[in-house]
PDB file of C-alpha atoms in Angstrom:
ATOM      1  CA  GLY A   1      -5.059 -14.776   9.609  1.00  0.00           C
ATOM      2  CA  GLN A   2      -2.495 -14.045   6.838  1.00  0.00           C
ATOM      3  CA  GLN A   3       0.496 -11.604   8.333  1.00  0.00           C
ATOM      4  CA  VAL A   4       2.898  -9.978   6.790  1.00  0.00           C
ATOM      5  CA  MET A   5       6.447  -8.841   9.140  1.00  0.00           C
ATOM      6  CA  GLN A   6       8.654  -6.595   8.232  1.00  0.00           C
ATOM      7  CA  ILE A   7      12.092  -5.976  10.528  1.00  0.00           C
ATOM      8  CA  PRO A   8      13.350  -3.923  11.721  1.00  0.00           C
ATOM      9  CA  GLN A   9      11.115  -0.953  12.296  1.00  0.00           C
ATOM     10  CA  TYR A  10      13.643   1.820  11.848  1.00  0.00           C
ATOM     11  CA  GLN A  11      16.594   2.096  10.243  1.00  0.00           C
ATOM     12  CA  HIS A  12      19.214   4.829  11.078  1.00  0.00           C
ATOM     13  CA  VAL A  13      22.241   5.078   8.776  1.00  0.00           C
ATOM     14  CA  GLN A  14      25.500   7.701   7.620  1.00  0.00           C
ATOM     15  CA  GLU A  15      25.206   8.481   4.148  1.00  0.00           C
ATOM     16  CA  GLY A  16      27.352   5.771   2.066  1.00  0.00           C
ATOM     17  CA  GLU A  17      26.421   2.971   4.804  1.00  0.00           C
ATOM     18  CA  ASP A  18      24.209  -0.549   3.515  1.00  0.00           C
ATOM     19  CA  PHE A  19      20.870  -0.667   4.479  1.00  0.00           C
ATOM     20  CA  THR A  20      18.763  -3.808   4.180  1.00  0.00           C
ATOM     21  CA  THR A  21      15.046  -4.503   5.523  1.00  0.00           C
ATOM     22  CA  TYR A  22      13.470  -8.639   5.319  1.00  0.00           C
ATOM     23  CA  CYS A  23      10.026  -9.466   5.185  1.00  0.00           C
ATOM     24  CA  ASN A  24       8.237 -12.359   6.335  1.00  0.00           C
ATOM     25  CA  SER A  25       5.515 -14.220   5.656  1.00  0.00           C
ATOM     26  CA  SER A  26       3.814 -16.737   7.611  1.00  0.00           C
ATOM     27  CA  THR A  27       2.261 -18.444   4.683  1.00  0.00           C
ATOM     28  CA  THR A  28       3.504 -19.059   1.186  1.00  0.00           C
ATOM     29  CA  LEU A  29       2.769 -15.727  -1.345  1.00  0.00           C
ATOM     30  CA  SER A  30       2.221 -16.102  -4.639  1.00  0.00           C
ATOM     31  CA  ASN A  31       4.624 -12.654  -5.503  1.00  0.00           C
ATOM     32  CA  ILE A  32       6.311  -9.929  -3.211  1.00  0.00           C
ATOM     33  CA  GLN A  33       5.835  -6.285  -4.128  1.00  0.00           C
ATOM     34  CA  TRP A  34       8.153  -3.771  -2.541  1.00  0.00           C
ATOM     35  CA  TYR A  35       7.119   0.159  -2.062  1.00  0.00           C
ATOM     36  CA  LYS A  36       8.742   3.268  -0.985  1.00  0.00           C
ATOM     37  CA  GLN A  37       6.962   5.857   0.942  1.00  0.00           C
ATOM     38  CA  ARG A  38       8.210   9.592   0.831  1.00  0.00           C
ATOM     39  CA  PRO A  39       7.510  11.437   4.162  1.00  0.00           C
ATOM     40  CA  GLY A  40       3.461  13.063   3.694  1.00  0.00           C
ATOM     41  CA  GLY A  41       3.649  11.189   0.559  1.00  0.00           C
ATOM     42  CA  HIS A  42       1.880   7.606  -1.071  1.00  0.00           C
ATOM     43  CA  PRO A  43       3.471   4.372  -1.607  1.00  0.00           C
ATOM     44  CA  VAL A  44       4.945   4.328  -5.201  1.00  0.00           C
ATOM     45  CA  PHE A  45       5.716   0.586  -6.799  1.00  0.00           C
ATOM     46  CA  LEU A  46       9.149  -0.301  -7.026  1.00  0.00           C
ATOM     47  CA  ILE A  47       9.463  -3.858  -8.328  1.00  0.00           C
ATOM     48  CA  GLN A  48       7.566  -7.084  -8.169  1.00  0.00           C
ATOM     49  CA  LEU A  49       8.962 -10.641  -7.464  1.00  0.00           C
ATOM     50  CA  VAL A  50       7.370 -13.805  -8.728  1.00  0.00           C
ATOM     51  CA  LYS A  51       9.772 -16.641  -8.875  1.00  0.00           C
ATOM     52  CA  SER A  52      10.837 -18.738  -5.670  1.00  0.00           C
ATOM     53  CA  GLY A  53      14.725 -17.815  -5.534  1.00  0.00           C
ATOM     54  CA  GLU A  54      14.284 -14.529  -7.907  1.00  0.00           C
ATOM     55  CA  VAL A  55      17.026 -11.656  -7.355  1.00  0.00           C
ATOM     56  CA  LYS A  56      16.161  -8.198  -9.182  1.00  0.00           C
ATOM     57  CA  LYS A  57      18.585  -5.435  -9.459  1.00  0.00           C
ATOM     58  CA  GLN A  58      17.378  -1.705  -9.159  1.00  0.00           C
ATOM     59  CA  LYS A  59      20.628   0.366  -9.498  1.00  0.00           C
ATOM     60  CA  ARG A  60      21.805   0.333  -6.080  1.00  0.00           C
ATOM     61  CA  LEU A  61      18.960  -1.426  -4.617  1.00  0.00           C
ATOM     62  CA  THR A  62      18.498  -5.687  -4.400  1.00  0.00           C
ATOM     63  CA  PHE A  63      15.830  -7.127  -4.129  1.00  0.00           C
ATOM     64  CA  GLN A  64      15.397 -10.908  -3.464  1.00  0.00           C
ATOM     65  CA  PHE A  65      12.653 -13.434  -3.103  1.00  0.00           C
ATOM     66  CA  GLY A  66      12.709 -16.495  -0.771  1.00  0.00           C
ATOM     67  CA  GLU A  67      12.879 -20.252  -2.404  1.00  0.00           C
ATOM     68  CA  ALA A  68      10.091 -20.752  -0.290  1.00  0.00           C
ATOM     69  CA  LYS A  69       8.231 -17.793  -1.116  1.00  0.00           C
ATOM     70  CA  LYS A  70       7.591 -16.677   2.231  1.00  0.00           C
ATOM     71  CA  ASN A  71      10.400 -14.266   2.706  1.00  0.00           C
ATOM     72  CA  SER A  72      12.104 -11.868   0.928  1.00  0.00           C
ATOM     73  CA  SER A  73      14.677  -8.317   1.169  1.00  0.00           C
ATOM     74  CA  LEU A  74      15.727  -5.712  -0.033  1.00  0.00           C
ATOM     75  CA  HIS A  75      19.054  -4.006   0.325  1.00  0.00           C
ATOM     76  CA  ILE A  76      20.484  -0.955  -0.815  1.00  0.00           C
ATOM     77  CA  THR A  77      23.804  -0.391  -1.255  1.00  0.00           C
ATOM     78  CA  ALA A  78      25.124   2.929  -0.187  1.00  0.00           C
ATOM     79  CA  THR A  79      22.355   5.042   1.133  1.00  0.00           C
ATOM     80  CA  GLN A  80      22.060   8.459  -0.061  1.00  0.00           C
ATOM     81  CA  THR A  81      19.821  10.959   1.559  1.00  0.00           C
ATOM     82  CA  THR A  82      17.896  10.488  -1.500  1.00  0.00           C
ATOM     83  CA  ASP A  83      16.658   7.009  -0.265  1.00  0.00           C
ATOM     84  CA  VAL A  84      14.989   8.353   3.227  1.00  0.00           C
ATOM     85  CA  GLY A  85      11.994   7.223   3.592  1.00  0.00           C
ATOM     86  CA  THR A  86       9.494   4.416   4.545  1.00  0.00           C
ATOM     87  CA  TYR A  87       9.978   0.776   2.777  1.00  0.00           C
ATOM     88  CA  PHE A  88       6.848  -1.364   2.727  1.00  0.00           C
ATOM     89  CA  CYS A  89       6.716  -5.170   0.961  1.00  0.00           C
ATOM     90  CA  ALA A  90       3.855  -6.629   0.443  1.00  0.00           C
ATOM     91  CA  GLY A  91       2.576 -10.233  -0.501  1.00  0.00           C
ATOM     92  CA  GLY A  92       0.264 -11.580  -2.857  1.00  0.00           C
ATOM     93  CA  GLN A  93      -2.434 -13.617  -0.969  1.00  0.00           C
ATOM     94  CA  GLY A  94      -6.171 -15.093  -2.418  1.00  0.00           C
ATOM     95  CA  GLY A  95      -5.627 -12.087  -5.234  1.00  0.00           C
ATOM     96  CA  LYS A  96      -5.276  -9.249  -2.215  1.00  0.00           C
ATOM     97  CA  LEU A  97      -2.366  -7.728  -1.265  1.00  0.00           C
ATOM     98  CA  ILE A  98      -1.150  -7.504   2.181  1.00  0.00           C
ATOM     99  CA  PHE A  99       1.233  -5.010   3.662  1.00  0.00           C
ATOM    100  CA  GLY A 100       4.083  -5.505   6.159  1.00  0.00           C
ATOM    101  CA  GLN A 101       4.335  -2.677   9.021  1.00  0.00           C
ATOM    102  CA  GLY A 102       7.333  -0.596   6.849  1.00  0.00           C
ATOM    103  CA  THR A 103      10.715  -0.232   7.719  1.00  0.00           C
ATOM    104  CA  GLU A 104      11.577   3.402   8.148  1.00  0.00           C
ATOM    105  CA  LEU A 105      15.539   4.511   6.490  1.00  0.00           C
ATOM    106  CA  SER A 106      16.513   7.700   7.807  1.00  0.00           C
ATOM    107  CA  VAL A 107      20.573   8.731   6.934  1.00  0.00           C
ATOM    108  CA  LYS A 108      22.130  11.278   7.981  1.00  0.00           C
ATOM    109  CA  PRO A 109      24.808  13.271   5.677  1.00  0.00           C
TER     110      PRO A 109
ATOM    111  CA  ASP B   1      -1.325  11.296 -17.973  1.00  0.00           C
ATOM    112  CA  ALA B   2      -3.228  12.430 -14.741  1.00  0.00           C
ATOM    113  CA  GLY B   3      -2.348   9.922 -11.653  1.00  0.00           C
ATOM    114  CA  VAL B   4      -5.021   8.826  -9.452  1.00  0.00           C
ATOM    115  CA  THR B   5      -6.834  11.707  -7.887  1.00  0.00           C
ATOM    116  CA  GLN B   6      -8.571  11.024  -4.638  1.00  0.00           C
ATOM    117  CA  SER B   7     -11.148  14.217  -3.465  1.00  0.00           C
ATOM    118  CA  PRO B   8     -11.201  15.298  -1.103  1.00  0.00           C
ATOM    119  CA  THR B   9      -7.953  15.617   0.681  1.00  0.00           C
ATOM    120  CA  HIS B  10      -8.544  16.027   4.525  1.00  0.00           C
ATOM    121  CA  LEU B  11     -11.946  15.843   5.695  1.00  0.00           C
ATOM    122  CA  ILE B  12     -12.813  16.318   9.691  1.00  0.00           C
ATOM    123  CA  LYS B  13     -15.523  14.782  10.942  1.00  0.00           C
ATOM    124  CA  THR B  14     -17.566  13.992  14.353  1.00  0.00           C
ATOM    125  CA  ARG B  15     -17.999  10.386  16.032  1.00  0.00           C
ATOM    126  CA  GLY B  16     -21.364   8.719  14.409  1.00  0.00           C
ATOM    127  CA  GLN B  17     -21.234  11.027  11.067  1.00  0.00           C
ATOM    128  CA  HIS B  18     -20.462   9.363   7.759  1.00  0.00           C
ATOM    129  CA  VAL B  19     -18.426   9.794   4.926  1.00  0.00           C
ATOM    130  CA  THR B  20     -17.860   9.584   1.156  1.00  0.00           C
ATOM    131  CA  LEU B  21     -14.361   9.464  -0.494  1.00  0.00           C
ATOM    132  CA  ARG B  22     -13.606   9.541  -3.897  1.00  0.00           C
ATOM    133  CA  CYS B  23     -11.439   8.192  -6.146  1.00  0.00           C
ATOM    134  CA  SER B  24     -10.771   8.394 -10.450  1.00  0.00           C
ATOM    135  CA  PRO B  25      -7.704   5.739 -11.287  1.00  0.00           C
ATOM    136  CA  ILE B  26      -5.363   6.046 -14.142  1.00  0.00           C
ATOM    137  CA  SER B  27      -6.932   6.344 -17.686  1.00  0.00           C
ATOM    138  CA  GLY B  28      -7.006   2.608 -18.459  1.00  0.00           C
ATOM    139  CA  HIS B  29      -7.197   1.394 -15.387  1.00  0.00           C
ATOM    140  CA  LYS B  30     -10.339  -0.990 -14.685  1.00  0.00           C
ATOM    141  CA  SER B  31      -9.345  -2.023 -10.753  1.00  0.00           C
ATOM    142  CA  VAL B  32      -9.819   0.055  -8.240  1.00  0.00           C
ATOM    143  CA  SER B  33      -8.830  -0.892  -4.065  1.00  0.00           C
ATOM    144  CA  TRP B  34      -9.066   1.260  -1.183  1.00  0.00           C
ATOM    145  CA  TYR B  35      -6.816   0.739   1.593  1.00  0.00           C
ATOM    146  CA  GLN B  36      -6.935   2.577   5.189  1.00  0.00           C
ATOM    147  CA  GLN B  37      -3.440   3.575   6.433  1.00  0.00           C
ATOM    148  CA  VAL B  38      -3.163   4.426   9.944  1.00  0.00           C
ATOM    149  CA  LEU B  39       0.378   6.536  10.995  1.00  0.00           C
ATOM    150  CA  GLY B  40       3.240   4.486  11.335  1.00  0.00           C
ATOM    151  CA  GLN B  41       1.255   1.127   9.465  1.00  0.00           C
ATOM    152  CA  GLY B  42       1.399  -0.272   6.434  1.00  0.00           C
ATOM    153  CA  PRO B  43      -2.054   0.177   4.512  1.00  0.00           C
ATOM    154  CA  GLN B  44      -4.669  -2.473   4.965  1.00  0.00           C
ATOM    155  CA  PHE B  45      -6.555  -3.561   2.228  1.00  0.00           C
ATOM    156  CA  ILE B  46     -10.238  -2.828   2.409  1.00  0.00           C
ATOM    157  CA  PHE B  47     -12.055  -3.531  -0.633  1.00  0.00           C
ATOM    158  CA  GLN B  48     -11.445  -3.935  -4.589  1.00  0.00           C
ATOM    159  CA  TYR B  49     -13.393  -3.736  -7.769  1.00  0.00           C
ATOM    160  CA  TYR B  50     -13.217  -4.816 -10.832  1.00  0.00           C
ATOM    161  CA  GLU B  51     -15.624  -3.849 -13.909  1.00  0.00           C
ATOM    162  CA  LYS B  52     -17.994  -2.523 -11.411  1.00  0.00           C
ATOM    163  CA  GLU B  53     -17.575  -5.745  -9.067  1.00  0.00           C
ATOM    164  CA  GLU B  54     -16.827  -6.125  -5.635  1.00  0.00           C
ATOM    165  CA  ARG B  55     -13.648  -9.004  -5.999  1.00  0.00           C
ATOM    166  CA  GLY B  56     -12.007  -8.680  -2.323  1.00  0.00           C
ATOM    167  CA  ARG B  57     -13.133  -7.457   0.761  1.00  0.00           C
ATOM    168  CA  GLY B  58     -10.655  -7.140   3.963  1.00  0.00           C
ATOM    169  CA  ASN B  59     -11.146  -7.371   7.588  1.00  0.00           C
ATOM    170  CA  PHE B  60     -13.605  -4.233   7.834  1.00  0.00           C
ATOM    171  CA  PRO B  61     -16.488  -3.340   9.276  1.00  0.00           C
ATOM    172  CA  ASP B  62     -20.068  -3.155   7.447  1.00  0.00           C
ATOM    173  CA  ARG B  63     -19.856   0.122   7.907  1.00  0.00           C
ATOM    174  CA  PHE B  64     -17.334   0.303   5.199  1.00  0.00           C
ATOM    175  CA  SER B  65     -18.848  -0.035   1.595  1.00  0.00           C
ATOM    176  CA  ALA B  66     -17.634   1.453  -1.544  1.00  0.00           C
ATOM    177  CA  ARG B  67     -18.911   0.988  -5.506  1.00  0.00           C
ATOM    178  CA  GLN B  68     -17.452   1.320  -9.078  1.00  0.00           C
ATOM    179  CA  PHE B  69     -18.948   3.386 -11.474  1.00  0.00           C
ATOM    180  CA  PRO B  70     -19.157   2.282 -15.345  1.00  0.00           C
ATOM    181  CA  ASN B  71     -16.224   4.741 -16.144  1.00  0.00           C
ATOM    182  CA  TYR B  72     -14.331   2.963 -13.653  1.00  0.00           C
ATOM    183  CA  SER B  73     -14.038   5.758 -10.865  1.00  0.00           C
ATOM    184  CA  SER B  74     -15.058   4.691  -6.845  1.00  0.00           C
ATOM    185  CA  GLU B  75     -16.843   5.763  -3.781  1.00  0.00           C
ATOM    186  CA  LEU B  76     -15.552   4.380  -0.677  1.00  0.00           C
ATOM    187  CA  ASN B  77     -18.545   5.234   2.398  1.00  0.00           C
ATOM    188  CA  VAL B  78     -18.036   4.779   5.948  1.00  0.00           C
ATOM    189  CA  ASN B  79     -20.837   5.263   8.291  1.00  0.00           C
ATOM    190  CA  ALA B  80     -21.246   5.905  11.930  1.00  0.00           C
ATOM    191  CA  LEU B  81     -17.885   6.592  12.061  1.00  0.00           C
ATOM    192  CA  LEU B  82     -15.335   5.711  15.280  1.00  0.00           C
ATOM    193  CA  LEU B  83     -12.531   7.587  16.426  1.00  0.00           C
ATOM    194  CA  GLY B  84     -10.645   4.667  15.001  1.00  0.00           C
ATOM    195  CA  ASP B  85     -11.145   5.643  11.618  1.00  0.00           C
ATOM    196  CA  SER B  86      -8.686   8.115  11.890  1.00  0.00           C
ATOM    197  CA  ALA B  87      -6.329   7.622   8.776  1.00  0.00           C
ATOM    198  CA  LEU B  88      -5.197   8.114   5.453  1.00  0.00           C
ATOM    199  CA  TYR B  89      -7.092   6.344   3.100  1.00  0.00           C
ATOM    200  CA  LEU B  90      -5.685   5.649  -0.311  1.00  0.00           C
ATOM    201  CA  CYS B  91      -6.944   4.747  -3.624  1.00  0.00           C
ATOM    202  CA  ALA B  92      -5.096   2.554  -5.626  1.00  0.00           C
ATOM    203  CA  SER B  93      -5.606   1.582  -9.557  1.00  0.00           C
ATOM    204  CA  SER B  94      -4.317  -0.830 -11.412  1.00  0.00           C
ATOM    205  CA  LEU B  95      -5.012  -2.281 -15.091  1.00  0.00           C
ATOM    206  CA  VAL B  96      -6.812  -5.626 -14.315  1.00  0.00           C
ATOM    207  CA  THR B  97      -7.393  -7.317 -10.971  1.00  0.00           C
ATOM    208  CA  GLY B  98      -5.409  -9.565  -8.795  1.00  0.00           C
ATOM    209  CA  GLY B  99      -2.791  -9.268  -6.500  1.00  0.00           C
ATOM    210  CA  PHE B 100       0.320  -9.510  -8.868  1.00  0.00           C
ATOM    211  CA  GLN B 101      -0.992  -6.298 -10.350  1.00  0.00           C
ATOM    212  CA  PRO B 102       1.732  -3.173  -9.453  1.00  0.00           C
ATOM    213  CA  GLN B 103      -0.813  -0.607  -7.313  1.00  0.00           C
ATOM    214  CA  HIS B 104      -0.599   3.430  -8.003  1.00  0.00           C
ATOM    215  CA  PHE B 105      -1.719   5.005  -5.594  1.00  0.00           C
ATOM    216  CA  GLY B 106      -3.016   8.684  -5.073  1.00  0.00           C
ATOM    217  CA  ASP B 107      -2.248  11.227  -2.671  1.00  0.00           C
ATOM    218  CA  GLY B 108      -4.974   9.560  -0.194  1.00  0.00           C
ATOM    219  CA  THR B 109      -7.666  11.368   2.124  1.00  0.00           C
ATOM    220  CA  ARG B 110      -6.595  12.023   5.520  1.00  0.00           C
ATOM    221  CA  LEU B 111      -9.854  11.611   7.507  1.00  0.00           C
ATOM    222  CA  SER B 112     -10.067  12.804  11.348  1.00  0.00           C
ATOM    223  CA  ILE B 113     -12.554  12.169  13.707  1.00  0.00           C
ATOM    224  CA  LEU B 114     -13.646  13.836  16.483  1.00  0.00           C
TER     225      LEU B 114
END
């Protein structure tokens, strides 16, 4: 079936280090969305990528959509303690959003 | 403006019972989707409703059903509860239907099955 795989499952970094999470789909995606879920909270929409090879930036966050529209990445430069949470990618397939398993980021001050 | 509201916030049920979860979307949003999130996993799509019609269904058994009302609020019903139904149930609203729409999530209903 349709699957969106995300790695790594966990990432522990020292504050100031960079962080990257990767998302891969077995099928071509119409779009990719990224969400952040703080501990005990709900997913919050961060960004959407639609075009092949698209790159978008939000301050220290850089999002990429692969040329084949089957993979995506989120890179955070110089992490801060406020970046703590689980980051999910979600691929648009057939009008539905298929979420990855998420990458849980912890930041040590 | 109020965000997506869900009720109840927590619920404890026993196996075999049924449950109804409720969701009110953001004002102006006409599409409501339901997701199941098991601890440590990403949200899994259950249903999407738009203009009171089912527009999408995930890989869940027929014990799961939903509906949307004229005011765009929605209910998720689960019958014959199993232990494996224990999860956080999230409702999300969007302006219109389709996988291109950012989902605005509520805080969820945490359902525990004993």
